[in-house]
Short mmCIF file of C-alpha atoms in Angstrom, two decimals:
data_model
loop_
_atom_site.label_atom_id
_atom_site.label_comp_id
_atom_site.label_asym_id
_atom_site.label_seq_id
_atom_site.Cartn_x
_atom_site.Cartn_y
_atom_site.Cartn_z
CA UNK A 1 -21.64 30.45 17.73
CA UNK A 2 -23.99 27.57 18.01
CA UNK A 3 -27.67 28.46 18.29
CA UNK A 4 -28.81 25.16 19.68
CA UNK A 5 -29.03 25.09 23.43
CA UNK A 6 -28.72 22.02 25.57
CA UNK A 7 -26.40 20.27 23.14
CA UNK A 8 -22.64 19.92 23.07
CA UNK A 9 -20.78 21.53 20.25
CA UNK A 10 -21.56 19.55 17.01
CA UNK A 11 -24.28 17.55 18.88
CA UNK A 12 -22.22 14.53 19.96
CA UNK A 13 -20.87 14.36 23.49
CA UNK A 14 -17.13 14.43 24.06
CA UNK A 15 -16.56 10.82 24.93
CA UNK A 16 -18.42 9.70 21.76
CA UNK A 17 -16.27 12.05 19.79
CA UNK A 18 -13.07 10.72 21.33
CA UNK A 19 -14.03 7.16 20.50
CA UNK A 20 -14.81 8.14 16.88
CA UNK A 21 -11.58 10.20 16.67
CA UNK A 22 -9.60 7.18 17.77
CA UNK A 23 -11.38 5.01 15.14
CA UNK A 24 -10.53 7.60 12.40
CA UNK A 25 -6.82 7.58 13.34
CA UNK A 26 -6.78 3.82 13.16
CA UNK A 27 -8.57 3.99 9.89
CA UNK A 28 -6.06 6.56 8.49
CA UNK A 29 -3.24 4.30 9.69
CA UNK A 30 -4.68 1.24 7.86
CA UNK A 31 -5.95 2.65 4.60
CA UNK A 32 -9.17 0.98 3.33
CA UNK A 33 -9.58 -1.29 6.46
CA UNK A 34 -12.99 -0.91 8.06
CA UNK A 35 -12.65 0.10 11.78
CA UNK A 36 -15.71 -0.88 13.93
CA UNK A 37 -16.96 2.00 16.17
CA UNK A 38 -19.67 2.45 18.63
CA UNK A 39 -22.19 4.17 16.38
CA UNK A 40 -24.48 6.60 18.01
CA UNK A 41 -28.12 7.45 17.39
CA UNK A 42 -28.32 10.77 15.54
CA UNK A 43 -31.58 12.77 15.32
CA UNK A 44 -32.39 11.41 11.83
CA UNK A 45 -32.90 7.85 10.56
CA UNK A 46 -30.11 5.54 9.46
CA UNK A 47 -29.70 5.89 5.67
CA UNK A 48 -29.79 9.63 5.81
CA UNK A 49 -26.06 9.97 6.41
CA UNK A 50 -25.76 9.29 10.17
CA UNK A 51 -22.27 7.70 9.60
CA UNK A 52 -20.93 10.72 7.76
CA UNK A 53 -22.57 13.06 10.29
CA UNK A 54 -20.91 11.32 13.12
CA UNK A 55 -17.49 11.59 11.43
CA UNK A 56 -18.26 15.26 10.59
CA UNK A 57 -19.33 15.97 14.09
CA UNK A 58 -16.10 14.54 15.45
CA UNK A 59 -13.84 16.33 13.02
CA UNK A 60 -15.52 19.76 12.74
CA UNK A 61 -14.23 22.78 14.53
CA UNK A 62 -15.27 26.38 15.04
CA UNK A 63 -13.06 27.62 12.14
CA UNK A 64 -14.20 25.01 9.62
CA UNK A 65 -16.37 25.87 6.65
CA UNK A 66 -18.76 23.02 5.67
CA UNK A 67 -20.18 22.02 2.41
CA UNK A 68 -22.73 19.19 2.13
CA UNK A 69 -23.62 17.57 -1.14
CA UNK A 70 -26.12 14.96 -2.00
CA UNK A 71 -25.69 13.35 -5.51
CA UNK A 72 -23.55 16.31 -6.30
CA UNK A 73 -26.22 18.92 -5.40
CA UNK A 74 -25.95 21.50 -2.49
CA UNK A 75 -29.82 22.07 -2.59
CA UNK A 76 -31.44 18.72 -2.10
CA UNK A 77 -33.24 17.74 1.12
CA UNK A 78 -30.52 15.58 2.60
CA UNK A 79 -27.74 18.22 1.89
CA UNK A 80 -29.81 21.09 3.19
CA UNK A 81 -30.85 19.30 6.39
CA UNK A 82 -27.34 18.20 7.30
CA UNK A 83 -25.82 21.52 6.49
CA UNK A 84 -28.44 23.20 8.65
CA UNK A 85 -27.93 20.73 11.40
CA UNK A 86 -24.28 21.70 11.72
CA UNK A 87 -24.89 25.35 11.33
CA UNK A 88 -27.41 25.02 14.22
CA UNK A 89 -25.49 22.73 16.58
CA UNK A 90 -21.89 23.80 15.83
CA UNK A 91 -22.43 27.35 14.61
CA UNK A 92 -20.02 26.82 11.80
CA UNK A 93 -19.89 28.69 8.53
CA UNK A 94 -21.39 26.78 5.57
CA UNK A 95 -20.70 27.14 1.86
CA UNK A 96 -21.81 25.73 -1.41
CA UNK A 97 -18.44 26.42 -3.03
CA UNK A 98 -16.15 23.47 -3.21
CA UNK A 99 -13.02 25.66 -3.29
CA UNK A 100 -14.08 27.48 -0.09
CA UNK A 101 -14.96 24.41 2.04
CA UNK A 102 -12.56 22.87 4.58
CA UNK A 103 -14.87 19.94 5.20
CA UNK A 104 -17.18 18.43 2.47
CA UNK A 105 -19.71 15.83 3.54
CA UNK A 106 -20.90 13.93 0.51
CA UNK A 107 -23.55 11.40 -0.39
CA UNK A 108 -22.62 9.58 -3.55
CA UNK A 109 -20.33 12.07 -5.52
CA UNK A 110 -16.95 13.50 -5.50
CA UNK A 111 -17.01 17.22 -6.52
CA UNK A 112 -15.72 17.77 -10.17
CA UNK A 113 -13.26 20.53 -8.95
CA UNK A 114 -10.12 18.72 -7.82
CA UNK A 115 -9.86 18.83 -4.07
CA UNK A 116 -6.83 20.35 -2.37
CA UNK A 117 -4.50 19.41 0.50
CA UNK A 118 -6.08 20.12 3.91
CA UNK A 119 -9.58 19.69 2.66
CA UNK A 120 -11.36 16.66 4.06
CA UNK A 121 -13.98 14.76 2.12
CA UNK A 122 -16.38 12.81 4.35
CA UNK A 123 -18.50 10.12 2.65
CA UNK A 124 -21.79 8.81 3.79
CA UNK A 125 -21.70 5.10 3.41
CA UNK A 126 -24.71 2.68 3.47
CA UNK A 127 -22.96 -0.64 3.20
CA UNK A 128 -19.19 -0.51 3.91
CA UNK A 129 -18.36 -4.09 3.08
CA UNK A 130 -17.65 -4.56 -0.64
CA UNK A 131 -17.95 -8.38 -0.20
CA UNK A 132 -21.24 -8.37 1.69
CA UNK A 133 -23.45 -9.41 -1.36
CA UNK A 134 -20.93 -12.17 -2.08
CA UNK A 135 -20.54 -13.39 1.46
CA UNK A 136 -23.12 -12.34 4.01
CA UNK A 137 -21.20 -13.58 7.05
CA UNK A 138 -19.12 -10.88 8.82
CA UNK A 139 -16.80 -13.51 10.31
CA UNK A 140 -16.00 -14.73 6.83
CA UNK A 141 -15.48 -11.33 5.15
CA UNK A 142 -13.12 -10.48 8.00
CA UNK A 143 -11.11 -13.58 7.09
CA UNK A 144 -11.23 -12.57 3.45
CA UNK A 145 -9.85 -9.23 4.19
CA UNK A 146 -7.23 -10.73 6.56
CA UNK A 147 -5.99 -13.19 3.93
CA UNK A 148 -6.44 -10.60 1.16
CA UNK A 149 -8.64 -13.29 -0.55
CA UNK A 150 -10.49 -11.19 -3.09
CA UNK A 151 -10.93 -13.63 -6.00
CA UNK A 152 -14.68 -13.82 -5.38
CA UNK A 153 -15.09 -10.22 -6.39
CA UNK A 154 -13.09 -10.79 -9.62
CA UNK A 155 -15.51 -13.74 -10.33
CA UNK A 156 -18.45 -11.32 -9.71
CA UNK A 157 -17.04 -8.84 -12.22
CA UNK A 158 -16.26 -11.62 -14.61
CA UNK A 159 -19.86 -12.84 -14.41
CA UNK A 160 -20.67 -9.31 -15.68
CA UNK A 161 -18.31 -9.76 -18.61
CA UNK A 162 -19.86 -13.15 -19.38
CA UNK A 163 -23.32 -11.88 -19.35
CA UNK A 164 -23.01 -8.39 -20.86
CA UNK A 165 -19.84 -8.41 -22.62
CA UNK A 166 -18.35 -5.64 -20.34
CA UNK A 167 -18.24 -4.92 -16.56
CA UNK A 168 -21.66 -3.59 -15.95
CA UNK A 169 -21.14 -2.37 -12.40
CA UNK A 170 -21.58 1.28 -12.71
CA UNK A 171 -21.59 2.56 -9.10
CA UNK A 172 -20.22 1.10 -5.75
CA UNK A 173 -17.40 -0.15 -7.95
CA UNK A 174 -14.86 -1.97 -5.78
CA UNK A 175 -11.34 -0.63 -5.38
CA UNK A 176 -8.08 -1.80 -3.90
CA UNK A 177 -6.51 0.77 -1.62
CA UNK A 178 -2.68 0.89 -1.29
CA UNK A 179 -2.51 -2.54 -2.85
CA UNK A 180 -3.83 -4.26 0.25
CA UNK A 181 -7.44 -3.70 1.22
CA UNK A 182 -10.53 -4.05 -1.05
CA UNK A 183 -12.79 -1.02 -0.25
CA UNK A 184 -16.27 -0.04 -1.05
CA UNK A 185 -16.04 3.59 -2.30
CA UNK A 186 -19.70 4.13 -1.19
CA UNK A 187 -22.19 4.34 -4.04
CA UNK A 188 -20.30 7.02 -5.98
CA UNK A 189 -20.54 6.45 -9.79
CA UNK A 190 -17.42 4.68 -11.12
CA UNK A 191 -17.00 7.93 -12.98
CA UNK A 192 -15.56 9.35 -9.69
CA UNK A 193 -13.33 6.33 -8.86
CA UNK A 194 -10.20 7.67 -10.61
CA UNK A 195 -10.48 10.86 -8.56
CA UNK A 196 -9.96 8.96 -5.32
CA UNK A 197 -6.42 7.89 -6.27
CA UNK A 198 -3.63 10.16 -5.24
CA UNK A 199 -6.10 12.81 -4.09
CA UNK A 200 -4.41 15.54 -2.16
CA UNK A 201 -7.29 15.77 0.33
CA UNK A 202 -7.99 13.25 3.14
CA UNK A 203 -11.04 10.94 2.55
CA UNK A 204 -13.04 9.59 5.45
CA UNK A 205 -15.95 7.13 5.30
CA UNK A 206 -18.62 6.81 7.84
CA UNK A 207 -21.32 4.03 7.87
CA UNK A 208 -23.73 4.64 10.64
CA UNK A 209 -26.05 1.59 10.33
CA UNK A 210 -23.14 -0.78 9.99
CA UNK A 211 -20.91 1.18 12.51
CA UNK A 212 -17.77 1.29 10.43
CA UNK A 213 -15.19 3.95 9.71
CA UNK A 214 -12.59 3.83 7.08
CA UNK A 215 -10.23 6.25 5.43
CA UNK A 216 -7.95 6.90 2.49
CA UNK A 217 -5.04 9.23 3.31
CA UNK A 218 -3.90 11.85 0.91
CA UNK A 219 -1.79 10.68 -1.97
CA UNK A 220 -2.78 7.06 -1.55
CA UNK A 221 -3.05 4.57 -4.60
CA UNK A 222 -6.71 3.64 -5.20
CA UNK A 223 -7.15 1.15 -7.99
CA UNK A 224 -10.45 0.10 -9.47
CA UNK A 225 -10.63 -3.67 -10.18
CA UNK A 226 -10.52 -4.80 -13.71
CA UNK A 227 -9.09 -7.44 -16.19
CA UNK A 228 -6.22 -7.09 -18.55
CA UNK A 229 -8.60 -7.56 -21.54
CA UNK A 230 -11.44 -5.61 -19.88
CA UNK A 231 -9.78 -2.65 -18.46
CA UNK A 232 -11.60 -0.24 -16.06
CA UNK A 233 -13.57 2.47 -17.96
CA UNK A 234 -15.68 5.36 -16.76
CA UNK A 235 -19.05 6.35 -18.14
CA UNK A 236 -19.19 8.96 -20.93
CA UNK A 237 -22.04 10.88 -22.54
CA UNK A 238 -22.81 11.83 -25.99
CA UNK A 239 -24.53 14.82 -24.71
CA UNK A 240 -23.07 17.95 -22.88
CA UNK A 241 -24.54 19.73 -19.98
CA UNK A 242 -27.61 21.65 -21.18
CA UNK A 243 -26.88 24.53 -18.72
CA UNK A 244 -23.01 24.93 -18.84
CA UNK A 245 -22.12 22.94 -21.90
CA UNK A 246 -19.61 20.70 -19.91
CA UNK A 247 -18.74 17.58 -21.79
CA UNK A 248 -16.41 16.28 -19.11
CA UNK A 249 -18.53 16.14 -16.03
CA UNK A 250 -20.95 13.57 -14.53
CA UNK A 251 -24.41 14.30 -16.06
CA UNK A 252 -27.91 13.63 -14.68
CA UNK A 253 -30.67 12.95 -17.05
CA UNK A 254 -33.59 15.23 -16.21
CA UNK A 255 -37.13 14.55 -17.56
CA UNK A 256 -38.61 17.95 -18.38
CA UNK A 257 -42.20 17.21 -19.36
CA UNK A 258 -44.88 14.54 -19.76
CA UNK A 259 -43.85 13.79 -23.37
CA UNK A 260 -40.58 12.35 -22.24
CA UNK A 261 -38.43 15.36 -23.24
CA UNK A 262 -35.21 15.38 -21.37
CA UNK A 263 -32.06 17.32 -20.83
CA UNK A 264 -28.64 16.39 -19.34
CA UNK A 265 -27.26 18.67 -16.63
CA UNK A 266 -24.08 18.55 -14.41
CA UNK A 267 -24.80 16.54 -11.14
CA UNK A 268 -22.32 18.83 -9.44
CA UNK A 269 -24.42 21.99 -9.02
CA UNK A 270 -21.59 24.19 -7.79
CA UNK A 271 -19.32 23.10 -10.69
CA UNK A 272 -22.19 23.93 -13.17
CA UNK A 273 -22.76 27.37 -11.43
CA UNK A 274 -19.01 28.19 -11.55
CA UNK A 275 -18.83 27.35 -15.27
CA UNK A 276 -21.87 29.39 -15.97
CA UNK A 277 -20.27 32.43 -14.21
CA UNK A 278 -17.20 31.90 -16.35
CA UNK A 279 -19.43 32.39 -19.38
CA UNK A 280 -19.86 28.88 -20.54
CA UNK A 281 -23.28 28.12 -21.92
CA UNK A 282 -25.21 24.97 -22.98
CA UNK A 283 -27.96 24.26 -25.40
CA UNK A 284 -30.53 25.26 -22.99
CA UNK A 285 -29.24 28.77 -22.81
CA UNK A 286 -32.20 29.97 -24.88
CA UNK A 287 -34.64 27.93 -22.93
CA UNK A 288 -36.26 29.88 -20.12
CA UNK A 289 -34.06 28.58 -17.34
CA UNK A 290 -34.72 31.56 -15.23
CA UNK A 291 -38.38 31.06 -15.47
CA UNK A 292 -37.81 27.50 -14.35
CA UNK A 293 -36.12 28.56 -11.20
CA UNK A 294 -38.87 31.09 -10.41
CA UNK A 295 -41.53 28.26 -10.97
CA UNK A 296 -39.53 26.20 -8.53
CA UNK A 297 -39.38 28.93 -5.91
CA UNK A 298 -43.20 29.40 -6.14
CA UNK A 299 -43.89 25.65 -5.78
CA UNK A 300 -41.66 25.66 -2.72
CA UNK B 1 -1.01 5.14 43.22
CA UNK B 2 -3.69 7.54 44.33
CA UNK B 3 -4.20 11.04 42.85
CA UNK B 4 -2.13 13.52 44.77
CA UNK B 5 -4.11 16.71 44.53
CA UNK B 6 -1.06 18.96 45.12
CA UNK B 7 0.35 17.61 41.83
CA UNK B 8 -2.70 18.46 39.75
CA UNK B 9 -2.45 21.15 36.95
CA UNK B 10 -5.10 22.64 34.74
CA UNK B 11 -6.08 20.83 31.57
CA UNK B 12 -7.45 22.62 28.46
CA UNK B 13 -9.01 25.96 29.06
CA UNK B 14 -11.80 25.09 26.51
CA UNK B 15 -11.82 21.30 26.59
CA UNK B 16 -14.31 20.96 23.59
CA UNK B 17 -12.44 23.25 21.16
CA UNK B 18 -9.05 22.42 22.18
CA UNK B 19 -9.62 18.65 22.02
CA UNK B 20 -10.93 19.07 18.51
CA UNK B 21 -7.96 21.24 17.44
CA UNK B 22 -5.43 18.75 18.93
CA UNK B 23 -7.26 15.87 17.23
CA UNK B 24 -7.11 17.63 14.00
CA UNK B 25 -3.32 18.14 14.47
CA UNK B 26 -3.05 14.38 15.25
CA UNK B 27 -5.08 13.58 12.20
CA UNK B 28 -3.02 15.84 10.00
CA UNK B 29 0.29 14.10 10.99
CA UNK B 30 -1.12 10.67 10.89
CA UNK B 31 -2.59 11.23 7.43
CA UNK B 32 0.52 13.07 6.23
CA UNK B 33 3.23 11.04 8.04
CA UNK B 34 6.43 12.93 8.95
CA UNK B 35 4.90 16.49 8.85
CA UNK B 36 5.44 18.33 12.02
CA UNK B 37 2.88 20.44 13.70
CA UNK B 38 2.74 22.53 16.81
CA UNK B 39 0.00 22.33 19.42
CA UNK B 40 -0.34 25.26 21.93
CA UNK B 41 -3.58 24.74 23.86
CA UNK B 42 -2.10 24.32 27.37
CA UNK B 43 0.50 26.39 29.18
CA UNK B 44 2.08 23.59 31.17
CA UNK B 45 2.28 19.77 31.32
CA UNK B 46 2.75 17.50 34.20
CA UNK B 47 6.49 17.32 35.07
CA UNK B 48 7.93 14.57 32.92
CA UNK B 49 5.49 14.92 29.98
CA UNK B 50 6.08 17.16 26.95
CA UNK B 51 3.46 19.65 26.14
CA UNK B 52 2.38 17.84 23.02
CA UNK B 53 2.27 14.47 24.83
CA UNK B 54 -0.04 16.01 27.48
CA UNK B 55 -2.28 17.57 24.91
CA UNK B 56 -2.59 14.34 22.98
CA UNK B 57 -3.54 12.55 26.27
CA UNK B 58 -6.12 15.26 27.03
CA UNK B 59 -7.62 14.94 23.53
CA UNK B 60 -7.56 11.15 23.02
CA UNK B 61 -7.52 9.35 26.36
CA UNK B 62 -10.54 8.50 28.48
CA UNK B 63 -11.83 5.59 30.61
CA UNK B 64 -12.00 3.37 27.59
CA UNK B 65 -8.28 3.55 26.73
CA UNK B 66 -5.71 1.46 28.64
CA UNK B 67 -2.49 3.24 28.97
CA UNK B 68 1.04 1.83 29.62
CA UNK B 69 3.78 4.29 30.83
CA UNK B 70 7.39 3.75 30.61
CA UNK B 71 9.08 3.29 34.02
CA UNK B 72 10.12 6.95 34.73
CA UNK B 73 6.63 8.14 33.82
CA UNK B 74 4.92 5.29 35.71
CA UNK B 75 6.79 6.28 38.93
CA UNK B 76 5.94 10.01 38.48
CA UNK B 77 3.32 11.16 40.91
CA UNK B 78 2.64 14.17 38.74
CA UNK B 79 2.05 12.17 35.51
CA UNK B 80 -0.14 9.55 37.11
CA UNK B 81 -2.21 11.94 39.15
CA UNK B 82 -3.00 14.18 36.16
CA UNK B 83 -3.67 11.28 33.86
CA UNK B 84 -5.96 9.76 36.39
CA UNK B 85 -7.73 13.07 37.18
CA UNK B 86 -8.04 14.43 33.67
CA UNK B 87 -8.41 11.36 31.60
CA UNK B 88 -9.42 8.62 33.96
CA UNK B 89 -7.61 6.14 31.92
CA UNK B 90 -6.84 2.78 33.38
CA UNK B 91 -3.02 2.25 33.69
CA UNK B 92 -1.76 -1.15 32.81
CA UNK B 93 1.33 -2.93 33.80
CA UNK B 94 2.26 -4.64 30.56
CA UNK B 95 2.62 -2.89 27.18
CA UNK B 96 0.74 -5.82 25.47
CA UNK B 97 -2.46 -4.71 27.28
CA UNK B 98 -2.33 -1.14 26.29
CA UNK B 99 -4.23 0.89 23.73
CA UNK B 100 -1.82 3.60 24.15
CA UNK B 101 1.80 3.27 25.39
CA UNK B 102 3.68 6.44 26.39
CA UNK B 103 7.39 6.19 26.62
CA UNK B 104 10.49 8.23 26.98
CA UNK B 105 13.07 7.73 24.11
CA UNK B 106 15.36 6.16 26.64
CA UNK B 107 12.86 3.67 27.89
CA UNK B 108 11.25 2.35 24.84
CA UNK B 109 9.68 -1.05 25.00
CA UNK B 110 10.63 -3.55 22.36
CA UNK B 111 8.03 -3.33 19.52
CA UNK B 112 7.26 -7.06 20.04
CA UNK B 113 6.12 -6.27 23.54
CA UNK B 114 3.36 -4.11 22.22
CA UNK B 115 -0.13 -5.39 20.85
CA UNK B 116 0.11 -5.55 17.13
CA UNK B 117 -3.52 -6.33 16.56
CA UNK B 118 -4.71 -9.40 14.76
CA UNK B 119 -5.14 -10.23 11.22
CA UNK B 120 -8.84 -9.76 11.33
CA UNK B 121 -8.79 -6.70 13.58
CA UNK B 122 -5.41 -4.93 12.89
CA UNK B 123 -7.01 -1.66 14.45
CA UNK B 124 -6.76 -3.23 17.92
CA UNK B 125 -3.05 -2.49 18.09
CA UNK B 126 -1.20 -0.26 20.51
CA UNK B 127 -0.59 3.34 19.55
CA UNK B 128 2.97 4.23 20.70
CA UNK B 129 3.51 7.78 21.89
CA UNK B 130 7.36 8.56 22.22
CA UNK B 131 8.92 11.70 23.70
CA UNK B 132 12.06 12.56 21.89
CA UNK B 133 14.74 15.25 22.21
CA UNK B 134 14.40 16.64 18.74
CA UNK B 135 12.26 16.33 15.59
CA UNK B 136 13.42 17.87 12.29
CA UNK B 137 13.16 17.54 8.53
CA UNK B 138 16.85 16.58 8.17
CA UNK B 139 17.09 13.83 5.64
CA UNK B 140 18.00 11.05 8.05
CA UNK B 141 14.97 8.99 7.20
CA UNK B 142 13.35 9.12 3.66
CA UNK B 143 9.69 8.40 4.21
CA UNK B 144 7.25 7.09 1.58
CA UNK B 145 3.94 5.50 1.40
CA UNK B 146 0.21 6.74 1.96
CA UNK B 147 -0.06 10.37 2.80
CA UNK B 148 3.24 11.25 1.13
CA UNK B 149 3.19 12.46 -2.49
CA UNK B 150 6.76 11.57 -3.29
CA UNK B 151 9.01 11.31 -0.34
CA UNK B 152 9.46 13.21 3.02
CA UNK B 153 12.41 13.62 5.19
CA UNK B 154 12.34 13.20 8.92
CA UNK B 155 14.90 13.03 11.66
CA UNK B 156 13.83 11.72 15.05
CA UNK B 157 16.74 12.22 17.52
CA UNK B 158 17.60 9.95 20.37
CA UNK B 159 16.31 6.64 19.32
CA UNK B 160 18.45 3.54 19.97
CA UNK B 161 19.66 1.76 16.94
CA UNK B 162 18.01 -1.48 17.70
CA UNK B 163 14.67 0.28 17.97
CA UNK B 164 15.15 2.01 14.70
CA UNK B 165 15.95 -1.22 12.97
CA UNK B 166 12.94 -2.93 14.60
CA UNK B 167 10.65 -0.15 13.44
CA UNK B 168 11.89 -0.26 9.94
CA UNK B 169 11.46 -4.07 9.88
CA UNK B 170 8.01 -3.90 11.39
CA UNK B 171 6.63 -2.75 8.07
CA UNK B 172 6.93 -6.18 6.62
CA UNK B 173 4.03 -7.39 8.94
CA UNK B 174 1.51 -5.00 7.41
CA UNK B 175 -1.45 -4.84 8.06
CA UNK B 176 -0.25 -5.68 11.61
CA UNK B 177 1.85 -2.95 13.06
CA UNK B 178 2.39 -0.19 15.48
CA UNK B 179 1.21 3.35 14.74
CA UNK B 180 3.47 6.02 16.46
CA UNK B 181 3.22 9.57 17.58
CA UNK B 182 6.50 11.41 18.26
CA UNK B 183 6.43 14.36 20.74
CA UNK B 184 9.02 16.98 21.41
CA UNK B 185 8.09 20.04 23.39
CA UNK B 186 4.95 21.38 21.72
CA UNK B 187 5.76 19.61 18.39
CA UNK B 188 4.19 16.50 17.10
CA UNK B 189 4.56 14.04 14.21
CA UNK B 190 3.39 10.60 13.46
CA UNK B 191 4.54 7.46 11.56
CA UNK B 192 1.60 5.12 11.00
CA UNK B 193 2.47 1.49 10.17
CA UNK B 194 2.12 2.11 6.39
CA UNK B 195 5.08 4.60 6.21
CA UNK B 196 8.08 3.07 4.63
CA UNK B 197 11.36 4.16 6.17
CA UNK B 198 14.66 4.45 4.13
CA UNK B 199 17.56 5.14 6.45
CA UNK B 200 20.43 7.16 5.05
CA UNK B 201 23.11 5.10 3.91
CA UNK B 202 25.93 7.50 3.55
CA UNK B 203 27.90 8.53 6.59
CA UNK B 204 26.83 11.74 8.18
CA UNK B 205 27.70 13.98 11.08
CA UNK B 206 25.58 13.08 13.97
CA UNK B 207 23.63 15.89 15.34
CA UNK B 208 23.77 14.73 18.89
CA UNK B 209 26.09 12.45 20.61
CA UNK B 210 24.27 9.24 19.67
CA UNK B 211 25.18 7.40 16.59
CA UNK B 212 22.68 7.58 13.88
CA UNK B 213 23.56 4.69 11.65
CA UNK B 214 20.81 2.06 11.36
#
């Protein structure tokens, strides 16, 4: 049960939820199209995931199990606050395990473990309009979407090729949804873009500041933009995760001391934990990782 | 028409949780077109409405949604009184003005009479809710598109041939279009505008009396 008193279940009032629910249904019916909605004030500032939270608040029910990640991690401030918020206002069960969660609210990552049918992935989106930095006027970008006039984005990617010899956009990489709408996948690394296509789970996107909701239904084609002679590529690393040895997940570079020593670790903490439990080890296995975590607890 | 208090029935016993559950059912069928779900959060519906239609209304309609009712429903005191009392939704005379149009399968408006949205705002279209005599997974229609991994079969009984043809043809106008919910007793399915419909071409035994060719 919810422990917060004086609030409706999951914080938002019922009429706001209904309005958001109707926007979600339209978003699902028109994949990739940004549906305007009446964004509500949430008890934390814009930029901290208010869009994703409003979507989560409208979708979540008593039987849901919520996971919240921030850059792949379950234990960063944003993730912890939002998870506690819903544990407090909706009384739902929370989890850090991707496989157990029915709802996953995410900031800037898609979990490494493939999502299943009937899971819902809810993205926090800062700027929903992929064309915004090319065309600042909403009236114009509306028309560009209406006419499917996306040449300007190809030009932007081409400028990358002309300047750097390759497409240098590494996150927020524009995609075409169901061959019709250009969509901003929120600032996930382009490493995650291929996971969006034909995903068995439903993907919902909420932008609180810009008041837009959009969606990608399960098993929907999502294609990253590219050129015939410069095909879309994802990042790769020469290193493997120092903790679990994974050479196929998205890695964060972590500076470990003042001398510039560094290690690479999985950005998806749950995936890394799962691999360690399965017996995988990385190069840091002989490093005093356990001591590190104790030190962390003490400084907390 | 004013609210007749003797026609009023109870809505959801737990409006917050039941609305959420019915929405999730609606979200499931809209994102996986042609799947059928059951919703059981009320014991009865106003005379004339199916249980699933009534639950959709309680979950999604409010003073912000203009609703058009097909003639039989629009002249039913029970339907109007309960929609007014529980949802407070304004009722409109023409389907074009409606955010939600609720119709019996025998009284369907022409799709062209509904609001298809505009090229800039295709989301401002009417959502059509139709009550039909039967929903099943018989392969009368083969569905494909977003939300469907390969194909899915669906049979919606009791639709006029002309309406079926119109619905299939309407896909050509994407992103404009009409999103539809199909209600039958406590069962619910949906076909958003993205779902491509392939009618069965070979002759089949009609399940009901009406001819199924389209």
